Protein backbone atom coordinates (compact mmCIF):
# COMPACT_ATOMS: atom_id res chain seq x y z
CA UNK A 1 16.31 -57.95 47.90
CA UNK A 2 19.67 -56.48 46.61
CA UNK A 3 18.07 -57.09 43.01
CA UNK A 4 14.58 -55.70 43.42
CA UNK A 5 16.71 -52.78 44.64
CA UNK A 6 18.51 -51.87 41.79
CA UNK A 7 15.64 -52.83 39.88
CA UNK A 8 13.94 -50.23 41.48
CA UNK A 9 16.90 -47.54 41.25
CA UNK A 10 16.88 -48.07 37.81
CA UNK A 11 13.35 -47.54 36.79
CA UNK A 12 13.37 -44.49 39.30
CA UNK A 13 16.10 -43.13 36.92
CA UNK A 14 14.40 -43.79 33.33
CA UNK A 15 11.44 -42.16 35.09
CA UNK A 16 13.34 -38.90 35.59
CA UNK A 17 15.27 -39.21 32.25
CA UNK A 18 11.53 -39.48 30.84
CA UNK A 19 10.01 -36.81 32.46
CA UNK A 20 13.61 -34.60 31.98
CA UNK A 21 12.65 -35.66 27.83
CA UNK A 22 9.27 -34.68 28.22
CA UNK A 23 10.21 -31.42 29.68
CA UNK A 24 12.82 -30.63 26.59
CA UNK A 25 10.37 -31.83 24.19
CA UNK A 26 7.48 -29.37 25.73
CA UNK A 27 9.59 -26.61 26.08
CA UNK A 28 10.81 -27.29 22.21
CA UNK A 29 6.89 -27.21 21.36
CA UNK A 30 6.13 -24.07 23.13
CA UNK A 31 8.99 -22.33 22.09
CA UNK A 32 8.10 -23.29 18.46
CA UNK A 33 4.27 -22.45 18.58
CA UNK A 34 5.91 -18.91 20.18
CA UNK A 35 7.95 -18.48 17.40
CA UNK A 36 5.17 -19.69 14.68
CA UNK A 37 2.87 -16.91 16.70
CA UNK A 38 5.52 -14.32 16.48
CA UNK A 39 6.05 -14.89 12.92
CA UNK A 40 2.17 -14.37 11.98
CA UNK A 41 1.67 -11.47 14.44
CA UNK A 42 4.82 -9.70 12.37
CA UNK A 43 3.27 -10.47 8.74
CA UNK A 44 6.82 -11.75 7.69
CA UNK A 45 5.66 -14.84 5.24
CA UNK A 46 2.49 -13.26 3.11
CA UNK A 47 2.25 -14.95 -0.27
CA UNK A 48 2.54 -12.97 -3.89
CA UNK A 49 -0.77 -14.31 -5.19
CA UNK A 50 -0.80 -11.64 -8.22
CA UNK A 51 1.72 -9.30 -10.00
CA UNK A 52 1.44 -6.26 -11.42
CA UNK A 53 3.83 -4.22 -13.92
CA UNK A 54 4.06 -0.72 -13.49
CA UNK A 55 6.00 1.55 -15.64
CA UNK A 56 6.43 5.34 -14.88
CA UNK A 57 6.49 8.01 -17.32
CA UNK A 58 8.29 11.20 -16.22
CA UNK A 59 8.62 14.12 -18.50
CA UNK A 60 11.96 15.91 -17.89
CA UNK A 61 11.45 18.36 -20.38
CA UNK A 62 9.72 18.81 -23.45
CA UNK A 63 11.70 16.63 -25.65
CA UNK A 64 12.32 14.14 -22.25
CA UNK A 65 10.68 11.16 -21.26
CA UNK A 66 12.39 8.85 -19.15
CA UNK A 67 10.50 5.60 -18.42
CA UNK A 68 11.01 3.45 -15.56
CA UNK A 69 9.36 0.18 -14.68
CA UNK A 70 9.27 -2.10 -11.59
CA UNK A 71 6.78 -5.16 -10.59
CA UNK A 72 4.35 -5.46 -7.21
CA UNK A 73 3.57 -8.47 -6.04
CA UNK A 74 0.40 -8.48 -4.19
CA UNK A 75 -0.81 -11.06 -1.00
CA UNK A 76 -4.24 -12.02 -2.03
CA UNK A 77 -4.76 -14.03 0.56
CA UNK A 78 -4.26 -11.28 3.84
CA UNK A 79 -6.41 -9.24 1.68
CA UNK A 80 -8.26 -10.52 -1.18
CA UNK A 81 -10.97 -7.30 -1.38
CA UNK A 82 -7.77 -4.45 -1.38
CA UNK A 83 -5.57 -6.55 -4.30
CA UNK A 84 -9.20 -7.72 -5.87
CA UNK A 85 -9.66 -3.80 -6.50
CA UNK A 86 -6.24 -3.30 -7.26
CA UNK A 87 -5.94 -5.84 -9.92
CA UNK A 88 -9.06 -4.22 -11.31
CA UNK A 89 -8.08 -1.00 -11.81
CA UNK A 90 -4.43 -2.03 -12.32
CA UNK A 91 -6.30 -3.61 -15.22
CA UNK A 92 -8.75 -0.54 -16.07
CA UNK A 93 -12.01 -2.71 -15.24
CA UNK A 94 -13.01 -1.63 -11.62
CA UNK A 95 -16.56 -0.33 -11.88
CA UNK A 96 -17.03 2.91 -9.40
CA UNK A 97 -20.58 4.75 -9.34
CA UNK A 98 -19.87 8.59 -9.52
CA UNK A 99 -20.52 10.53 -6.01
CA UNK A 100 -23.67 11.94 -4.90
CA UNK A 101 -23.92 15.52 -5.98
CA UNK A 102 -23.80 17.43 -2.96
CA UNK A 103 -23.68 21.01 -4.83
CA UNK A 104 -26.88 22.20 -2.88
CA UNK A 105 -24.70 22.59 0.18
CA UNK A 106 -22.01 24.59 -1.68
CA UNK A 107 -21.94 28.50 -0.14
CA UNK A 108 -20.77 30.13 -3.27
CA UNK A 109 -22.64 29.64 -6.32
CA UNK A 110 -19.50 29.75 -8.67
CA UNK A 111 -18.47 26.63 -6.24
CA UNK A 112 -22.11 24.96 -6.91
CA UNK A 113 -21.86 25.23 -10.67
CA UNK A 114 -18.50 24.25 -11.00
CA UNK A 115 -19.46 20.90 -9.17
CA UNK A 116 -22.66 20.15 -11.35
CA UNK A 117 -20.73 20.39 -13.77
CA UNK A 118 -18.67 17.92 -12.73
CA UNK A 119 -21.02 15.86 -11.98
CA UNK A 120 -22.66 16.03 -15.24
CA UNK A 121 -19.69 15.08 -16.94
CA UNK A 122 -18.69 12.36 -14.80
CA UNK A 123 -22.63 11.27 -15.29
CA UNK A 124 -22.44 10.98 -18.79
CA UNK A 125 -18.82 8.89 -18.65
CA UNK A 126 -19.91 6.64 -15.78
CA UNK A 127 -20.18 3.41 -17.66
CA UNK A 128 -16.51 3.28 -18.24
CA UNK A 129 -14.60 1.37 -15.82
CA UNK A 130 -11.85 3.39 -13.57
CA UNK A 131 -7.97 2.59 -14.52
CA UNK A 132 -4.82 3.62 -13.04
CA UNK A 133 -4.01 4.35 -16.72
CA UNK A 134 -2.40 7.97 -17.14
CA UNK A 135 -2.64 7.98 -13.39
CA UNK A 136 -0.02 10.26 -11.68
CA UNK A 137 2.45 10.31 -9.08
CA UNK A 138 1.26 12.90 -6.53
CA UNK A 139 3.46 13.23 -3.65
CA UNK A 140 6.95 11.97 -2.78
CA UNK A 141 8.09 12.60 0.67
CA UNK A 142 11.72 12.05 -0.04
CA UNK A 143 13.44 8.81 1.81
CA UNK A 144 9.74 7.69 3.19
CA UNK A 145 7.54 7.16 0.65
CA UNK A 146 6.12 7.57 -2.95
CA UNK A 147 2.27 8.48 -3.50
CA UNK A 148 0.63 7.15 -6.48
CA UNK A 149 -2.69 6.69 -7.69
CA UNK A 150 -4.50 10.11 -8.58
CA UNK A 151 -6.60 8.66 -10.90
CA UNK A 152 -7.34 10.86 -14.24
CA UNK A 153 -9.82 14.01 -13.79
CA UNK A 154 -13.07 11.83 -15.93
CA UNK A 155 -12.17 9.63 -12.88
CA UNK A 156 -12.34 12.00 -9.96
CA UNK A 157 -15.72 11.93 -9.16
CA UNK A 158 -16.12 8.20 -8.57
CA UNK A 159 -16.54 6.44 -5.80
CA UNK A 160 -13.96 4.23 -4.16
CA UNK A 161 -15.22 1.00 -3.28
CA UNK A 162 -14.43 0.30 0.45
CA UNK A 163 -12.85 -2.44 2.07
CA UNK A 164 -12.98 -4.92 4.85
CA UNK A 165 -10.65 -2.94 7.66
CA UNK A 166 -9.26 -6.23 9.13
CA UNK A 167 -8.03 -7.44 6.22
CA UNK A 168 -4.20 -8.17 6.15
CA UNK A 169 -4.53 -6.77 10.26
CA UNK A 170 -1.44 -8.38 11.21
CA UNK A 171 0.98 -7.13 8.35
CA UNK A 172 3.30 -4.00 9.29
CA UNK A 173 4.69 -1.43 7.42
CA UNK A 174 8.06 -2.43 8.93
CA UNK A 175 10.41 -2.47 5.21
CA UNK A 176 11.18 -0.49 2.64
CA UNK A 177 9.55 -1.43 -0.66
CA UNK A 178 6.17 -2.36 0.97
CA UNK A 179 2.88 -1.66 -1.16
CA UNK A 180 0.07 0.36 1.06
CA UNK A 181 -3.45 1.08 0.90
CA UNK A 182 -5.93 3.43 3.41
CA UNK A 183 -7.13 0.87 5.29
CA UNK A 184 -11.13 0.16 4.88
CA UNK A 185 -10.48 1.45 1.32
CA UNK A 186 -13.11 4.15 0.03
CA UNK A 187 -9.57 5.81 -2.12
CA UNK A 188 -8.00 4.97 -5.43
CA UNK A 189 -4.50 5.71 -3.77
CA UNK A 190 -1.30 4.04 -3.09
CA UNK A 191 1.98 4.17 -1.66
CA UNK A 192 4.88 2.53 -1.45
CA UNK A 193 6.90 2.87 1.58
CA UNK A 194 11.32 4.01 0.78
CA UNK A 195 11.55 2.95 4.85
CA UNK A 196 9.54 1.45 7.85
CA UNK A 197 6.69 3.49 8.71
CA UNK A 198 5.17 2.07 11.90
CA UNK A 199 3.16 5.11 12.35
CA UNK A 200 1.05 3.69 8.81
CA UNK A 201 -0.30 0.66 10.40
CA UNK A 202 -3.34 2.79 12.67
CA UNK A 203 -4.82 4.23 9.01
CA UNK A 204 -3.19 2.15 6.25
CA UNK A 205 -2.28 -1.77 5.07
CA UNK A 206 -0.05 -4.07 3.62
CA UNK A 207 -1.74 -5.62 0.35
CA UNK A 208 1.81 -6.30 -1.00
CA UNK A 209 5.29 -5.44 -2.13
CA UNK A 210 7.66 -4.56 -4.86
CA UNK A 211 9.16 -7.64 -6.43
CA UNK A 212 13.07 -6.59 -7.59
CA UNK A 213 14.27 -8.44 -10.82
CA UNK A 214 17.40 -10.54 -10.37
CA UNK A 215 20.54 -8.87 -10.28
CA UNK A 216 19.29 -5.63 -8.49
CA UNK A 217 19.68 -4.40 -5.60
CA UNK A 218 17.46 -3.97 -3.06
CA UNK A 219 15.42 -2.83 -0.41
CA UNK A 220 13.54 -0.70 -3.25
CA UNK A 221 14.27 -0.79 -6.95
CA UNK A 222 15.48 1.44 -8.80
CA UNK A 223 12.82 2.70 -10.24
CA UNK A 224 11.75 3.93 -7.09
CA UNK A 225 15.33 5.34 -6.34
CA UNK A 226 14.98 7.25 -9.51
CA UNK A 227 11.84 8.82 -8.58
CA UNK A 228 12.87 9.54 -4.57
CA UNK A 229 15.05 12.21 -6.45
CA UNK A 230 12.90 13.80 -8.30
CA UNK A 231 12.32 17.79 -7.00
CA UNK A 232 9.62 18.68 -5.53
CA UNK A 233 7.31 21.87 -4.56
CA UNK A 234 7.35 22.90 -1.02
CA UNK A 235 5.86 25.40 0.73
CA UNK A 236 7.10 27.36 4.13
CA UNK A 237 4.95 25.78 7.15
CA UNK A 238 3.26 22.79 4.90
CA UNK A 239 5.46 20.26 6.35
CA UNK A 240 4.66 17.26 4.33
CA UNK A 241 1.77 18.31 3.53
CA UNK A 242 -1.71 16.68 3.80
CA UNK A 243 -4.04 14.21 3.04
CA UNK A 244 -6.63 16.71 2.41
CA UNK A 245 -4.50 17.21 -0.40
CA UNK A 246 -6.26 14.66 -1.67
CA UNK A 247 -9.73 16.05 -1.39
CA UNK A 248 -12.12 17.64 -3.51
CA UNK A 249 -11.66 20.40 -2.30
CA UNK A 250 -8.72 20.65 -4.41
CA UNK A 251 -9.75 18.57 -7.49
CA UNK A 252 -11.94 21.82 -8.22
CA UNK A 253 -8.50 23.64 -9.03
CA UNK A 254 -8.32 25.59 -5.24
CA UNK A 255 -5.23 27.61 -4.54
CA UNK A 256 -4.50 26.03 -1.05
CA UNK A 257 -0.98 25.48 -0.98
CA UNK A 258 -1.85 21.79 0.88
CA UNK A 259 -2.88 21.25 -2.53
CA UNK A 260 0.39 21.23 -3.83
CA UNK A 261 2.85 20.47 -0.86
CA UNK A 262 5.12 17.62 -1.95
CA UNK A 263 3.99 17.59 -5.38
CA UNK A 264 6.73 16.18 -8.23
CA UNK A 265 7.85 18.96 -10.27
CA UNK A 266 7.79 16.47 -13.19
CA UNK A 267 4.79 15.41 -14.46
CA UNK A 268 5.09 11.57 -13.62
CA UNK A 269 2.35 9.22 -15.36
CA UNK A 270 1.33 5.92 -14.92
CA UNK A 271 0.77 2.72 -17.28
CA UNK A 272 -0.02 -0.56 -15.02
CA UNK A 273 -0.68 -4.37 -16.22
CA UNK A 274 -1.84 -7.04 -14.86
CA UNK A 275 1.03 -10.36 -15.13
């Protein structure tokens, strides 16, 4: 009886060390599926599928041209449409339809024939594909972020092509150095953010970032340091401007000082390849 006993005792205690093991073990899964979650609800592993060079022309003066360059690295896989379209006209072969003309609803008649004119001309160009070549940098708001991407006036008429808006849903704009798109596309622009802009993620996304060469320092390269400094216009009560700024309202040359708010004082140009 004395044996059966501690027989008994014994098994009672590899039972609890069992279900003790079984308890550690659990809590070790569901505190690594927690942190596996947490890591894909923060965006922090997306994978460079595609590079792009970019170098930056800015004309200092009339016999100045300083050149800078720096690489993106974009996450095809969050968002294969966004860096599909960016690869395309990174590599000046993204086919865009030019917009409807609309100058039947235009009040002033100097207003109407200024955009069938436009259209015309953007009519008779159509069959060439839209590049980010000679693009330009067109607003910097200092420390935050750099807007590129205003595509060349033969291009200004086209049509974005729009994207899926979930793509890349769960990336944030929580870095410095982060590449940015509107989100559900229909815009040639980009950004790239100088610090974390949380208030980005309801309108824009992540599609990828800027990849420093070895031996620089980081967050942002410094290319992008370079052009943070650049001067810019500013107007009393603009703020930082607009994204109408960005309409065509003033493509058609309008004096609205949105049109200009944050604008480099340099003329800043873009050349962009495809690695």
């Amino acid at each position: 009886l004395r044996s059966m006993a501690l027989q008994e005792s014994h098994n009672l205690v590899s039972r609890r060390q069992g279900f003790k093991a079984i308890g550690v073990g659990s809590a070790w899964l569901l505190g690594g599926r927690a942190w596996a979650d947490a890591e894909i609800a923060t965006g922090s592993s997306p994978v460079v599928t595609t590079k792009v060079a970019v170098q930056v022309a800015a004309q200092m003066s009339a016999e100045e041209t300083v050149k800078k360059s720096f690489v993106l690295g974009l996450y095809g896989k969050e968002a294969p449409e966004a860096v599909a379209n960016f690869v395309a006209l990174s590599a000046g072969t993204l086919e865009c339809p030019c917009l409807p003309d609309n100058s039947d609803t235009e009040s002033l008649a100097r207003g109407a024939l200024t955009k069938k004119s436009v259209t015309r001309a953007c009519l008779a160009g159509e069959e060439e594909p839209v590049s980010y070549s000679r693009s330009t940098v067109w607003r910097i708001i200092k420390d935050k972020r750099v807007d590129f991407g205003q595509v060349q006036g033969k291009f200004a008429f086209r049509q974005p092509p729009t994207t899926p808006a979930d793509e890349a849903k769960l990336l944030r704009h929580d870095r410095p150095g982060l590449l940015t798109v509107p989100r559900g596309g229909g815009s040639f622009d980009f950004a790239i953010t100088l610090a974390p802009l949380p208030e980005l993620d309801a309108t824009n996304m992540v599609i990828g970032e800027v990849v420093l060469p070895p031996g620089e320092q980081g967050p942002i390269s410094d290319a992008l340091r370079f052009i943070n400094e650049i001067p810019v216009i500013k107007y009393a009560g603009q703020g930082q401007g607009s994204e109408a700024s960005r309409s065509k309202q003033c493509f058609y040359g309008s004096s609205d000082t949105f049109c200009s708010q944050l604008k480099p004082i340099k003329k800043m140009t873009l050349e962009t390849s495809v690695l």
